[in-house]
Short mmCIF file of C-alpha atoms in Angstrom, two decimals:
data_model
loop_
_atom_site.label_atom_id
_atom_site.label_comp_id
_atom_site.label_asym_id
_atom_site.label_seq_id
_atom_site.Cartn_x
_atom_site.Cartn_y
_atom_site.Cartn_z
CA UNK A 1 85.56 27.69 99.20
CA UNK A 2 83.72 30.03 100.81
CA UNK A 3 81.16 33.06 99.48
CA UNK A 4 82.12 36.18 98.43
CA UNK A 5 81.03 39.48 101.52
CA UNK A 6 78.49 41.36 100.18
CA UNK A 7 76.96 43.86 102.22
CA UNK A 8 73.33 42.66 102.77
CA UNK A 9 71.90 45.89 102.20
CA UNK A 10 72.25 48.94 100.73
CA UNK A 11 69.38 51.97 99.92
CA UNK A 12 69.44 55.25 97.69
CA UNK A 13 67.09 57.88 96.55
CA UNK A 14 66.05 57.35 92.92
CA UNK A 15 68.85 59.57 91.08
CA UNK A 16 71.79 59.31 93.88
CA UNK A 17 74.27 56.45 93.30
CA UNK A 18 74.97 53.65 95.33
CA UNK A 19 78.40 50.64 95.80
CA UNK A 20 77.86 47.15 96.35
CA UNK A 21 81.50 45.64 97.78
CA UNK A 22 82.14 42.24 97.19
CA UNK A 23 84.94 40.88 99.46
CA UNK A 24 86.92 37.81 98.67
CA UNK A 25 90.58 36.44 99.38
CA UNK A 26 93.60 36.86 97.34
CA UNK A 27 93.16 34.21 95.11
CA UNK A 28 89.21 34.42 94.91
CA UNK A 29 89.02 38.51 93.75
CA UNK A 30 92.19 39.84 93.71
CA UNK A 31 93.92 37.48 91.19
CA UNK A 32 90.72 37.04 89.00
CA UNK A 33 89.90 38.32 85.70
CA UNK A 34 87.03 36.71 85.99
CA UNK A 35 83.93 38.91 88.21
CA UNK A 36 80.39 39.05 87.20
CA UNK A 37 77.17 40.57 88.80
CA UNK A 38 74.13 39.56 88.28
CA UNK A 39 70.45 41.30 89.36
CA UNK A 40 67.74 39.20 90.58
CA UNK A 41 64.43 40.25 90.32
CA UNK A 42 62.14 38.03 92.78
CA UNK A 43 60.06 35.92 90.51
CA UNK A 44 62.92 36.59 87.73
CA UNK A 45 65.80 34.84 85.86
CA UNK A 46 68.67 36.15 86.90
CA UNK A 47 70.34 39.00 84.92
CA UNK A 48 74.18 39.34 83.98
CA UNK A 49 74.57 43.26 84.46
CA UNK A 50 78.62 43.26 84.37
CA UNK A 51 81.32 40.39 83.39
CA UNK A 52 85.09 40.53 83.21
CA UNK A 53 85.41 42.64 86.23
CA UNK A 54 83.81 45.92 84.37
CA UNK A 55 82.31 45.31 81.26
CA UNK A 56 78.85 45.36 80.14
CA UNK A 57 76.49 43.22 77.95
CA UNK A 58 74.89 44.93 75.42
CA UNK A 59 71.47 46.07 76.60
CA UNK A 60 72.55 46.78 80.20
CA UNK A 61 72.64 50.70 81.03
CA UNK A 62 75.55 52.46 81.78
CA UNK A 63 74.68 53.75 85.13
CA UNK A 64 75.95 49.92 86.09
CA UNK A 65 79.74 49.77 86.75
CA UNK A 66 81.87 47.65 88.06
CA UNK A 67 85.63 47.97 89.21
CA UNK A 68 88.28 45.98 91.76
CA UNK A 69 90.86 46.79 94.15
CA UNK A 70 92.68 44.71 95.73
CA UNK A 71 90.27 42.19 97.36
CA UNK A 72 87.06 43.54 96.81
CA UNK A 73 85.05 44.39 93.53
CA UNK A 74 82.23 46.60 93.64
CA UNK A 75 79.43 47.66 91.43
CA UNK A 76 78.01 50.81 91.19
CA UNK A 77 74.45 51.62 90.10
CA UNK A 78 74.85 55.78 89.50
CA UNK A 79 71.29 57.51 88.97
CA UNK A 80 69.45 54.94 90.92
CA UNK A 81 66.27 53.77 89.23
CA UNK A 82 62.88 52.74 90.69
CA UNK A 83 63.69 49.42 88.82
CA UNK A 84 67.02 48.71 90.23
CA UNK A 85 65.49 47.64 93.25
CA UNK A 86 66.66 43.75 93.69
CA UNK A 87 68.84 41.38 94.74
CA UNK A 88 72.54 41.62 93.25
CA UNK A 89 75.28 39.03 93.70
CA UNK A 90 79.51 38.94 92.24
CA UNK A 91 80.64 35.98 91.03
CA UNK A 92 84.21 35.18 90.61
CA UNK A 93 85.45 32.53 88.65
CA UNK A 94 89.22 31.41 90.34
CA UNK A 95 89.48 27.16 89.97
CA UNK A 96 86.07 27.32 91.04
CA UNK A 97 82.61 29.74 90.54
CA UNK A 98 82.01 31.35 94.09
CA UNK A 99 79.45 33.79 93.82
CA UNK A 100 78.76 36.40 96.85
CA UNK A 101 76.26 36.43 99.65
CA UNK A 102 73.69 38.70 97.81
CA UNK A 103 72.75 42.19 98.08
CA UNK A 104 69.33 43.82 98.64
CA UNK A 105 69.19 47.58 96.47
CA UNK A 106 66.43 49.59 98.33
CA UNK A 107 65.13 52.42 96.47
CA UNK A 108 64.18 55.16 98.99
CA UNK B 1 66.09 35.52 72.01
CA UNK B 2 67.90 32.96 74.37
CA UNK B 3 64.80 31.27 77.15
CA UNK B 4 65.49 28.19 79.61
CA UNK B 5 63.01 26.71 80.80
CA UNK B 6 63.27 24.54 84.11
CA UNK B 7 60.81 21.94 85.56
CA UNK B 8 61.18 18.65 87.65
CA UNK B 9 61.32 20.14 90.32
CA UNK B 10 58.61 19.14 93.79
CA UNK B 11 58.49 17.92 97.26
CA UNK B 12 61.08 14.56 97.99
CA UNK B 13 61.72 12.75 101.03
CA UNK B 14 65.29 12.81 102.25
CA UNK B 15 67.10 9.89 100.75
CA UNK B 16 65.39 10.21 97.69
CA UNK B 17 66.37 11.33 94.09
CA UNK B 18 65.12 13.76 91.46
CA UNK B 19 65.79 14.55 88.26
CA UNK B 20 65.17 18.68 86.87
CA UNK B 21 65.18 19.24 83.53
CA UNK B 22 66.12 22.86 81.22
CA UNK B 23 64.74 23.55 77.92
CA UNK B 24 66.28 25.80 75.82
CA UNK B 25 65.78 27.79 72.89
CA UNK B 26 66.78 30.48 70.95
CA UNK B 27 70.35 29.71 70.19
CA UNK B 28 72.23 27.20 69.14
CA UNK B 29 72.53 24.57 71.69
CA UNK B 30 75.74 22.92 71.01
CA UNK B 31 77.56 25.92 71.27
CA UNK B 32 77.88 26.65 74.91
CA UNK B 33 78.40 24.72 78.14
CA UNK B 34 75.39 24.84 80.18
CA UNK B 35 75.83 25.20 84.05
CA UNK B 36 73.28 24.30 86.77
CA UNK B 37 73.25 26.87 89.81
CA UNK B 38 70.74 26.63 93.09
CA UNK B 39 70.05 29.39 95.68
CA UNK B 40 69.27 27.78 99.19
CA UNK B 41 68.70 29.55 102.33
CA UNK B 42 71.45 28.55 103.94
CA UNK B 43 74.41 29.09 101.26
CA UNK B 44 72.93 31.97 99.17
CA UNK B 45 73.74 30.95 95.11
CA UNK B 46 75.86 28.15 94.56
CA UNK B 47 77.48 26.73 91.16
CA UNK B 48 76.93 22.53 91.19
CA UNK B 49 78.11 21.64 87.98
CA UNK B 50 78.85 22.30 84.54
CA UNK B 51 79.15 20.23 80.89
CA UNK B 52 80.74 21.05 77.67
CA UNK B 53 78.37 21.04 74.49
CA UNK B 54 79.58 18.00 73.28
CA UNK B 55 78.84 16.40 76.51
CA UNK B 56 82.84 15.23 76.43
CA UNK B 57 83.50 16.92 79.99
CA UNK B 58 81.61 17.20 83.04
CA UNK B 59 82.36 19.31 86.38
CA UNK B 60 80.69 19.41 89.61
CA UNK B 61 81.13 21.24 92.97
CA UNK B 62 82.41 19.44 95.86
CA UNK B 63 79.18 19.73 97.86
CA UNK B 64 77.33 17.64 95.23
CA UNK B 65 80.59 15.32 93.91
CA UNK B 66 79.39 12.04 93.69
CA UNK B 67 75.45 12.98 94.32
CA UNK B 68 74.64 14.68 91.02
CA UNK B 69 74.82 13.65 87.78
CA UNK B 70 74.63 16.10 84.67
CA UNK B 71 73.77 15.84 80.76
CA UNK B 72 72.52 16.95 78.22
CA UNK B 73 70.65 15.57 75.00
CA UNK B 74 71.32 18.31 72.03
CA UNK B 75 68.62 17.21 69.65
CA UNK B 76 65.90 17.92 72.23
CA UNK B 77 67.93 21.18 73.39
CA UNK B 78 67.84 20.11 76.63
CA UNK B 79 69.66 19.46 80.03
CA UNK B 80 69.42 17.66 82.67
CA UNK B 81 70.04 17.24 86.65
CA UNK B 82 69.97 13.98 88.14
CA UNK B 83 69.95 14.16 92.03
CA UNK B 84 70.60 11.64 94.80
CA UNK B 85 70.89 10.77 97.96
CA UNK B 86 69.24 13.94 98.93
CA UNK B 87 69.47 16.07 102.14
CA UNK B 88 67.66 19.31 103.79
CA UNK B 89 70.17 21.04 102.71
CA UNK B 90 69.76 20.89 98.99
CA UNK B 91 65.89 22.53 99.40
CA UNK B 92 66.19 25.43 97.14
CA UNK B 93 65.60 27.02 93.77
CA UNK B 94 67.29 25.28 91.22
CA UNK B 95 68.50 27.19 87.44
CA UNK B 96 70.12 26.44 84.63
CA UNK B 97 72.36 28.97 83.36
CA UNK B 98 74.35 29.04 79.79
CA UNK B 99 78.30 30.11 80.01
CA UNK B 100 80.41 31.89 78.26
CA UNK B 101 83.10 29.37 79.41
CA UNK B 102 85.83 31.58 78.11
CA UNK B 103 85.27 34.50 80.10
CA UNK B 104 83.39 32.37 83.08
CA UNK B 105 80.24 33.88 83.43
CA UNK B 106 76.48 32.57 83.22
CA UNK B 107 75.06 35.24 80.25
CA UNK B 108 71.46 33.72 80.40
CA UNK B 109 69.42 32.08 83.43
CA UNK B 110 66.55 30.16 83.54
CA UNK B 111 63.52 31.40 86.27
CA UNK B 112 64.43 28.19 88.48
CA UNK B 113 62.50 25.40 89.74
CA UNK B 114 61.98 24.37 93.30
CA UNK B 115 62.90 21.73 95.12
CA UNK B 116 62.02 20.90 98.33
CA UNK B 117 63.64 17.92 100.33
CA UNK B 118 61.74 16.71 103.42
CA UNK B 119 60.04 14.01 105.15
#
């Protein structure tokens, strides 16, 4: 199966907002309950940030969304953060975990 | 507070084996399935395997079917990765991750360990 299409960049100003696709097939995104993100910090454990396509753990902030359409689920970070800057990947869970190619979040 | 803990991880030749090791704390063990996940440079983050919490049921990724071998010993709170027959392509960072198997998603990682595979 192959990896979820994340864009391999993206960049905001602290405060602006930013969307982070995440491109699968039909059966991989669009038929799944099942999408997580997760941030990685270099040096860090991975963070879950959203599961179940648009919920939130307690502890995350709320300026981290997620959503799908179709194909592709996206997270949003809205009033970028000096400390959102990391790596972010989807996951989707369909008969298998296939997580996306990754992310970079550049804060201007 | 949930921590994992990885280590085993170091330089081996192609061919050879290797066996990583997660401790964890902080909640109760039996509980959850624990998943292994690595991030290589050529694939990006890739589930290998999972196993229940009573250690019934195991699950494994194609690319590693065969290769690795996965357990878990719940009265040390720990799991475990045995590799084989390794190749270049399995040099990466290595974490164990629990699930919430219900909702399939990893809620807690570990910071990794490396492993390198070369001659």
């Amino acid at each position: 199966q192959s990896a979820l299409t994340q864009p391999r960049s993206v960049s905001g100003s602290p405060g602006q907002s930013v969307t982070i696709s995440c491109t699968g097939t039909t059966s991989d995104v669009a038929d799944s309950k099942y999408v997580s993100w997760y941030q990685d910090h270099p040096g860090k454990a991975p963070k879950l940030i959203i599961f179940g396509v648009s919920k939130r753990p307690s502890g995350v902030p709320d300026r981290f969304s997620g959503s799908k359409s179709g194909n592709t689920a996206s997270l949003t970070i809205s009033g970028l953060q000096a400390e959102d800057e990391a790596d972010y990947y989807c996951c989707s869970y369909a008969g298998t975990y296939v997580f996306g190619t990754g992310t970079k979040v550049t804060v201007l | 507070q949930v921590h994992l803990v990885e280590s085993g991880g170091g330089l081996v030749k192609p061919g050879g084996s290797l066996r990583l090791s997660c401790a964890a704390s902080g909640f109760t063990f039996t509980d959850h399935y624990m998943s292994w996940i690595r991030q290589t440079p050529g694939k990006g983050l890739e589930w290998l395997s999972y196993i229940t919490g009573s250690t019934t049921y195991t699950h494994f990724a194609d690319s590693v079917r065969g290769r690795f071998t996965v357990s878990r010993d719940n009265s040390e709170n720990s799991l475990y990765l045995q590799m084989d027959r390794l190749t270049a392509e399995d040099t990466g960072v290595y974490y164990c991750a629990r699930m919430d198997y219900s909702n399939s998603y990893f809620d807690y990682w570990g910071q990794g360990t490396l492993v390198t595979v070369s001659s």
